[in-house]
XYZ file of C-alpha atoms in Angstrom:
541
model
C 65.634 128.378 96.417
C 65.451 126.027 99.366
C 67.980 123.326 100.278
C 66.161 120.198 101.432
C 68.458 117.580 103.007
C 67.985 114.013 104.219
C 65.071 113.087 101.967
C 65.019 109.277 101.975
C 63.427 106.972 99.399
C 63.727 103.272 98.455
C 66.404 102.320 95.922
C 63.874 101.567 93.191
C 61.629 104.596 93.636
C 60.112 106.365 90.624
C 60.451 110.024 89.611
C 56.814 110.769 90.624
C 57.535 109.260 94.035
C 60.434 111.678 94.480
C 58.140 114.597 93.626
C 55.497 113.313 96.039
C 58.091 113.015 98.803
C 59.155 116.638 98.292
C 55.542 117.833 98.444
C 54.917 115.830 101.602
C 58.092 116.978 103.323
C 57.398 120.659 102.552
C 53.676 120.228 103.136
C 52.744 122.132 99.967
C 50.244 121.656 97.144
C 51.569 120.403 93.751
C 51.002 123.767 92.096
C 53.411 125.422 94.561
C 56.369 123.330 93.408
C 58.110 125.137 90.551
C 61.216 122.981 90.099
C 63.899 120.988 91.860
C 67.415 119.754 91.155
C 69.476 117.091 92.883
C 72.394 118.587 94.804
C 73.655 115.282 96.234
C 72.524 111.677 96.157
C 74.013 109.028 98.416
C 72.828 105.708 99.790
C 72.531 103.791 103.044
C 73.410 100.128 102.428
C 73.509 98.925 106.019
C 70.420 96.814 105.305
C 71.418 95.112 102.057
C 67.907 93.985 101.174
C 66.496 97.454 101.777
C 69.009 100.006 100.465
C 67.855 103.593 100.894
C 68.719 106.568 98.673
C 69.351 109.841 100.495
C 68.797 113.102 98.623
C 69.867 116.687 99.107
C 67.766 118.868 96.794
C 67.510 122.485 95.721
C 63.805 123.282 95.489
C 61.992 126.328 94.096
C 58.438 127.049 95.258
C 55.985 129.901 94.758
C 56.555 130.957 98.381
C 60.029 129.966 99.611
C 59.936 132.352 102.564
C 56.532 131.127 103.700
C 57.533 127.471 103.416
C 60.715 128.144 105.371
C 58.727 129.899 108.099
C 56.100 127.146 108.365
C 58.770 124.414 108.434
C 61.216 126.298 110.681
C 61.546 123.306 113.008
C 62.854 121.095 110.178
C 66.625 121.224 110.731
C 67.166 119.770 107.259
C 65.472 122.670 105.451
C 67.281 125.955 104.824
C 67.887 128.565 102.135
C 70.098 127.254 99.320
C 73.629 128.602 99.769
C 75.338 130.665 97.084
C 77.836 128.222 95.557
C 78.913 130.323 92.578
C 82.660 130.923 92.420
C 83.786 134.531 92.883
C 87.150 135.667 91.504
C 89.276 137.574 94.016
C 90.950 139.730 91.343
C 91.010 140.332 87.612
C 93.311 142.007 85.129
C 95.987 142.711 87.760
C 98.940 142.540 85.357
C 97.390 143.549 82.042
C 100.084 146.179 81.429
C 102.905 143.655 81.897
C 104.428 145.705 84.728
C 105.316 142.557 86.658
C 106.904 139.257 85.542
C 104.295 136.636 84.695
C 103.418 134.069 87.357
C 104.812 130.585 86.800
C 103.166 127.269 87.682
C 105.526 124.298 88.049
C 103.687 121.037 87.436
C 100.487 120.242 85.585
C 98.785 117.716 87.806
C 95.336 118.544 89.234
C 96.741 121.265 91.501
C 98.875 122.959 88.862
C 96.138 122.606 86.262
C 93.588 124.459 88.409
C 96.114 127.022 89.593
C 96.924 127.807 85.952
C 93.272 127.814 84.925
C 92.211 130.252 87.665
C 95.203 132.516 86.992
C 94.305 132.510 83.299
C 90.633 133.223 84.031
C 91.759 136.212 86.118
C 93.765 137.513 83.156
C 97.208 136.801 84.619
C 98.538 134.747 81.664
C 100.574 132.165 83.592
C 103.544 130.219 82.264
C 103.166 126.503 83.045
C 106.284 124.317 83.192
C 105.651 120.557 82.988
C 108.642 118.211 83.074
C 106.697 115.449 81.318
C 104.913 115.184 77.998
C 101.396 115.973 76.799
C 98.803 113.626 78.189
C 98.463 111.573 74.983
C 102.221 111.180 74.473
C 102.558 110.344 78.130
C 99.833 107.705 77.857
C 101.764 105.990 75.045
C 104.963 105.969 77.129
C 103.144 104.631 80.183
C 101.349 101.850 78.322
C 104.674 101.039 76.635
C 106.299 100.633 80.054
C 103.569 98.255 81.119
C 103.950 96.157 77.937
C 107.692 96.348 77.217
C 109.273 97.109 80.628
C 110.993 100.247 79.292
C 110.684 103.115 81.793
C 110.897 106.762 80.741
C 111.797 108.612 83.984
C 110.237 111.834 82.656
C 107.037 110.345 81.206
C 105.159 107.811 83.330
C 102.339 107.438 85.846
C 103.861 110.156 88.035
C 105.115 112.724 85.497
C 103.322 114.397 82.611
C 100.232 116.450 81.833
C 97.422 115.565 84.223
C 99.723 114.274 86.955
C 99.367 111.005 88.859
C 95.597 111.527 89.072
C 95.251 110.766 85.354
C 96.178 107.128 85.939
C 93.795 106.519 88.810
C 90.122 105.908 89.398
C 89.484 109.587 88.802
C 87.835 109.835 92.224
C 86.420 113.289 92.890
C 85.473 113.261 96.538
C 87.262 114.474 99.604
C 86.752 115.092 103.312
C 88.343 118.551 103.307
C 86.469 121.477 104.818
C 85.174 123.587 101.944
C 83.150 126.554 103.246
C 83.615 128.476 99.974
C 82.456 125.574 97.773
C 85.721 125.562 95.825
C 85.165 121.859 95.192
C 82.055 122.891 93.293
C 84.223 125.075 91.066
C 86.492 122.085 90.382
C 83.535 119.874 89.431
C 81.970 122.620 87.310
C 85.170 123.044 85.301
C 85.440 119.290 84.841
C 81.885 119.098 83.482
C 82.634 122.000 81.158
C 85.668 120.044 79.943
C 83.613 116.920 79.200
C 83.010 115.040 82.455
C 79.571 113.466 82.962
C 77.137 115.827 84.714
C 76.425 113.224 87.377
C 79.704 114.122 89.122
C 77.892 117.221 90.377
C 75.510 115.222 92.553
C 76.503 111.578 93.157
C 78.069 111.020 96.556
C 81.300 109.451 95.287
C 81.870 110.816 91.784
C 84.557 109.413 89.526
C 85.625 109.869 85.916
C 88.167 107.234 84.903
C 91.419 107.530 82.991
C 90.229 107.689 79.382
C 87.769 110.515 80.067
C 90.348 112.390 82.115
C 92.672 112.487 79.103
C 90.171 114.422 76.978
C 89.234 116.700 79.860
C 92.828 117.654 80.617
C 93.324 118.541 76.954
C 90.203 120.714 76.958
C 91.343 122.576 80.073
C 94.785 123.107 78.563
C 93.172 124.642 75.480
C 91.223 127.084 77.658
C 94.364 128.159 79.527
C 96.133 128.834 76.223
C 93.099 130.628 74.759
C 93.133 132.970 77.771
C 96.767 133.887 77.207
C 98.520 131.232 79.264
C 101.649 129.520 77.976
C 102.267 125.815 78.552
C 105.719 124.321 78.046
C 106.164 120.559 78.118
C 109.398 118.645 78.782
C 110.703 121.614 80.773
C 112.302 120.524 84.040
C 113.197 123.120 86.658
C 116.728 122.537 87.943
C 117.273 125.517 90.251
C 115.617 128.394 92.082
C 117.212 131.841 92.218
C 116.646 133.249 95.704
C 117.804 136.704 96.743
C 118.355 137.452 100.431
C 118.274 141.040 101.688
C 117.895 142.267 105.265
C 117.004 138.749 106.370
C 114.196 138.371 103.803
C 114.468 135.680 101.125
C 112.766 136.504 97.813
C 112.423 134.220 94.802
C 113.687 135.986 91.667
C 113.804 133.355 88.952
C 114.023 129.768 87.754
C 116.634 127.819 85.829
C 115.585 125.041 83.462
C 117.414 121.923 82.303
C 117.520 123.498 78.839
C 119.685 126.307 80.221
C 116.926 128.900 79.995
C 116.381 131.373 82.846
C 112.875 132.615 83.621
C 112.528 135.828 85.626
C 109.591 135.654 88.014
C 108.730 136.447 91.606
C 105.514 134.430 91.838
C 105.827 130.645 91.490
C 103.157 128.043 92.246
C 105.058 124.923 93.300
C 102.669 122.131 92.271
C 105.256 119.421 91.628
C 103.485 116.344 93.010
C 104.687 113.831 95.586
C 107.294 112.116 93.390
C 109.493 115.041 92.279
C 112.336 113.899 94.488
C 115.068 115.717 92.582
C 113.196 119.013 92.936
C 112.706 118.398 96.661
C 116.475 117.990 96.914
C 117.160 121.287 95.121
C 114.682 123.157 97.312
C 116.292 121.690 100.425
C 119.762 122.696 99.230
C 118.512 126.235 98.539
C 117.321 126.547 102.123
C 113.558 126.457 101.502
C 111.920 125.314 104.735
C 110.944 121.629 104.505
C 109.972 119.164 107.195
C 109.374 115.424 107.207
C 105.776 114.242 107.536
C 103.957 110.937 108.048
C 102.892 108.768 105.118
C 101.962 105.109 104.660
C 103.339 101.951 103.037
C 101.799 98.627 102.075
C 100.410 96.569 99.216
C 97.718 96.626 96.562
C 95.109 93.961 97.358
C 92.875 92.387 94.706
C 89.581 90.552 95.232
C 86.883 89.556 92.739
C 84.670 92.610 92.283
C 81.634 90.301 92.455
C 82.595 89.337 96.017
C 82.765 92.988 97.115
C 79.477 93.784 95.337
C 77.643 90.928 97.041
C 79.118 91.692 100.431
C 78.178 95.369 100.288
C 74.865 95.256 98.409
C 73.518 91.711 98.846
C 70.554 91.043 96.508
C 70.934 94.561 95.067
C 74.432 93.878 93.721
C 74.683 95.088 90.143
C 72.007 97.759 90.466
C 72.867 100.567 87.993
C 72.496 103.351 90.567
C 74.851 101.593 92.991
C 77.448 100.551 90.419
C 80.550 98.637 91.462
C 80.884 98.532 95.254
C 83.780 100.021 97.170
C 84.851 99.711 100.791
C 86.650 101.669 103.475
C 88.525 99.736 106.140
C 90.490 100.694 109.245
C 92.156 98.532 111.888
C 94.176 99.682 114.883
C 96.789 97.010 115.485
C 98.067 95.948 118.885
C 101.501 97.384 118.125
C 99.973 100.849 117.804
C 99.962 101.036 114.009
C 96.900 102.047 111.993
C 96.170 99.860 108.952
C 93.671 101.209 106.438
C 92.422 101.019 102.868
C 93.507 103.788 100.532
C 92.567 104.742 96.971
C 90.062 101.920 96.516
C 89.447 101.188 92.807
C 86.285 99.153 92.097
C 86.407 97.130 88.889
C 89.916 98.345 88.140
C 93.532 97.298 87.722
C 96.810 97.550 89.610
C 99.345 99.545 87.595
C 103.109 99.989 87.498
C 103.785 103.501 88.821
C 107.584 103.684 89.012
C 109.268 106.965 88.121
C 112.894 105.980 88.800
C 114.905 103.128 87.223
C 115.465 100.013 89.308
C 112.447 100.533 91.556
C 108.926 99.080 91.660
C 105.899 101.125 92.751
C 102.214 100.228 92.429
C 99.042 102.267 92.123
C 95.396 101.585 91.313
C 93.371 102.666 88.282
C 89.801 102.310 86.984
C 87.968 103.354 83.867
C 84.620 105.136 84.097
C 82.744 101.851 83.619
C 84.556 100.128 86.506
C 83.915 96.911 84.625
C 87.153 94.972 85.167
C 87.058 91.641 86.978
C 88.925 92.633 90.152
C 88.516 95.236 92.864
C 91.756 96.630 94.213
C 92.782 98.893 97.037
C 95.982 99.835 98.776
C 96.113 98.409 102.272
C 98.735 100.443 104.055
C 100.365 100.960 107.438
C 100.918 104.438 108.849
C 104.510 105.451 109.552
C 105.969 108.650 110.974
C 109.286 110.540 110.846
C 110.320 108.642 113.978
C 110.515 105.538 111.765
C 113.034 107.191 109.420
C 114.997 109.660 111.576
C 117.448 112.086 110.015
C 117.148 115.138 107.805
C 113.819 116.297 106.293
C 114.300 114.201 103.129
C 114.934 110.954 105.024
C 111.445 109.699 104.094
C 112.432 109.758 100.417
C 115.470 107.589 101.153
C 113.209 105.251 103.137
C 110.802 104.956 100.166
C 113.630 104.338 97.721
C 115.092 101.480 99.784
C 111.720 99.736 99.893
C 111.111 100.279 96.167
C 114.551 98.851 95.354
C 113.782 95.752 97.441
C 110.495 95.324 95.559
C 112.344 95.591 92.228
C 114.848 92.906 93.268
C 112.216 90.588 94.745
C 110.113 90.888 91.595
C 112.981 89.640 89.466
C 114.783 92.842 88.539
C 112.714 93.477 85.404
C 109.808 95.634 86.716
C 107.646 92.614 87.502
C 106.067 93.243 90.895
C 106.496 90.873 93.850
C 103.235 89.288 94.961
C 101.783 86.861 97.459
C 98.434 85.293 98.327
C 96.783 86.862 101.351
C 96.478 83.557 103.200
C 100.135 82.735 102.688
C 101.223 86.203 103.829
C 99.278 85.876 107.079
C 100.576 82.328 107.566
C 104.161 83.444 106.949
C 104.994 81.269 103.948
C 105.927 82.155 100.352
C 103.340 81.677 97.608
C 104.052 79.432 94.644
C 100.894 79.558 92.509
C 97.828 81.744 92.025
C 94.343 80.653 92.967
C 91.080 81.961 91.486
C 92.179 85.605 91.679
C 94.475 86.518 88.780
C 96.456 89.730 89.350
C 95.985 92.613 86.919
C 99.407 94.287 87.294
C 101.443 94.552 84.095
C 104.017 93.539 83.022
C 103.704 90.634 85.513
C 103.511 89.547 89.155
C 106.214 87.272 90.561
C 105.046 85.217 93.561
C 107.361 85.347 96.565
C 107.367 86.296 100.276
C 106.382 89.965 100.684
C 107.262 89.958 104.372
C 110.925 90.321 103.380
C 110.304 93.827 101.949
C 108.544 95.719 104.731
C 109.745 96.515 108.249
C 108.712 94.011 110.914
C 106.231 96.408 112.538
C 104.382 96.810 109.214
C 104.291 93.068 108.569
C 102.971 92.437 112.088
C 100.218 95.027 111.705
C 99.144 93.800 108.260
C 98.999 90.155 109.374
C 96.711 91.197 112.190
C 94.562 93.459 110.007
C 93.632 91.135 107.138
C 91.626 88.652 109.273
C 90.142 91.563 111.230
C 88.868 93.170 108.011
C 86.734 90.085 107.443
C 84.447 91.323 110.230
C 83.841 94.526 108.253
C 83.604 92.990 104.771
C 82.561 89.351 104.994
C 84.816 87.277 102.746
C 87.610 89.851 102.665
C 90.090 87.481 104.300
C 90.243 85.289 101.227
C 93.207 82.930 100.981
C 93.831 83.501 97.266
C 93.283 87.267 97.240
C 96.445 88.714 95.722
C 98.799 91.183 97.399
C 101.018 93.126 94.989
C 103.921 95.239 96.202
C 104.830 97.892 96.765
C 102.629 100.906 97.588
C 104.865 103.729 98.817
C 103.503 106.912 97.201
C 100.354 107.278 99.312
C 101.286 110.890 100.038
C 104.292 113.153 100.051
C 106.968 112.261 102.640
C 107.624 115.980 103.172
C 105.760 119.209 103.811
C 107.015 122.452 102.292
C 105.467 124.670 104.928
C 103.675 127.862 103.999
C 102.259 130.821 105.869
C 98.571 130.691 106.743
C 97.843 134.273 105.727
C 99.284 134.472 102.192
C 100.192 130.806 101.402
C 103.819 131.691 100.609
C 106.729 129.554 101.763
C 107.491 129.945 105.436
C 110.890 131.462 104.654
C 110.933 132.254 100.914
C 108.729 135.012 99.525
C 107.282 134.457 96.068
C 107.243 130.665 96.392
C 103.746 129.213 96.852
C 103.903 125.508 97.862
C 100.748 123.734 96.713
C 99.026 120.383 96.352
C 100.142 116.875 97.214
C 103.867 117.374 96.723
C 103.962 120.182 99.272
C 101.864 118.160 101.708
C 98.631 120.165 101.365
C 96.322 117.812 99.456
C 95.494 114.165 98.907
C 93.577 113.281 95.749
C 92.284 115.049 92.659
C 89.555 117.142 94.285
C 91.564 118.427 97.247
C 94.543 119.129 94.961
C 92.307 121.105 92.605
C 90.868 123.084 95.512
C 94.357 123.848 96.816
C 95.376 124.999 93.334
C 92.502 127.488 93.347
C 93.445 128.794 96.799
C 97.077 129.293 95.826
C 96.147 130.951 92.512
C 94.043 133.418 94.486
C 96.961 134.080 96.839
C 99.230 134.775 93.867
C 96.685 137.187 92.363
C 96.271 139.057 95.638
C 100.028 139.280 96.082
C 100.462 140.678 92.577
C 97.627 143.155 93.138
C 99.290 144.375 96.349
C 102.520 145.089 94.456
C 100.827 147.035 91.673
């Protein structure tokens, strides 16, 4: 097979035109072309009236070697790489000579760690503090409708993790020389995702489809001998120290049960603040890391579509338009868009009583009226000095302010973009109606964030209008507060075996440990850590 990159065609090309373009590019007769599949398809929308599709294709011919030799000067033609996933071990613990590995957390990282361990025959035990994905969905929707928060079952906690209530975006900028992202996408398709996620440039799934997929993956883990326990919160870590070496020996659960294990995948997500505290108290090495804070911003999706695609807005291949914005403010702060959700909604994502947190979510159709994105300001540990968990305290203070400013009943505080930039409270909505449930209470959002963040945001919103014409819209709605952009800590691990820097047997993984950001990168990190666990167990055999 040959990998043919950078093949460009008009947006409305036909299938025969694609075949003709392949023949022309390879300079071969029609009878030499055996087959082709689309590896990736993206688009160039810089010229809105003439949007170009860009293909990466895997092509089979009757003489691949000859074609490659004749076209050796084409830098975009090469042999197709081997992208099939290879297991690093199998059947390591079939005799039960070692305690079973344990995965804490069943978000994207924990789910893939458990799946890979199960596929290697290691029969993991998965501990999830929340409920099954369907029970969790009922609790979450109930919170949005009735303002009753379940701290153990919400947008942050439960089967599927925070990624379940999101746009289901499946793209990342991580380096992936082993094509582990391909393994993630392949498993998702096997579990019921649309096959197009394998080749579109910015694949997404949406919440409702993710629910069924997570259930299917859970069933496979169980069928392979894995054990999944819901509503099981880890309250302590048993660590033995001998000759200066710290070794994990077991876990204690809120139920009082003790689990003996010396291999634990710590995939707890970025909101497991109580677990972070326990780890810190037990001496596991943790350090503060940068994250970002800001608001969710809603515009009419039609405005974003027209701005990005012009006369081609609404084309089925293009779908609902997104955007990516960055502004470097005069005060040195970076302001950028994060987790952009075309045709979606802003959702209540609190996991602790008396605090308000927002997130964004879309269904597969991306058919809702508004586009939303977090617009956030970068902050660093210098902004919240103190011990390694000081960032959590910083987040909590902001979330408490948002709760109070929203009315103390889980309504979110909001403001019109024009009023925020002008420095005056908002009193009524314009044409843009916010999607956040249970409600948005108009106020002055500048009273929540630090002055440096307010200054940077007020500078950024008008500047973004140069990148997306119409973005600085007076009645666009800002909803606060976005604080969970990433984990405020990093549980550092060794580069060689991915175990905690100072605690053997503990494998920090995913977003909560500071090693991923989004569904795809979290899934990839789960695979890497599962492999490290398997290799560690094999070495002890």
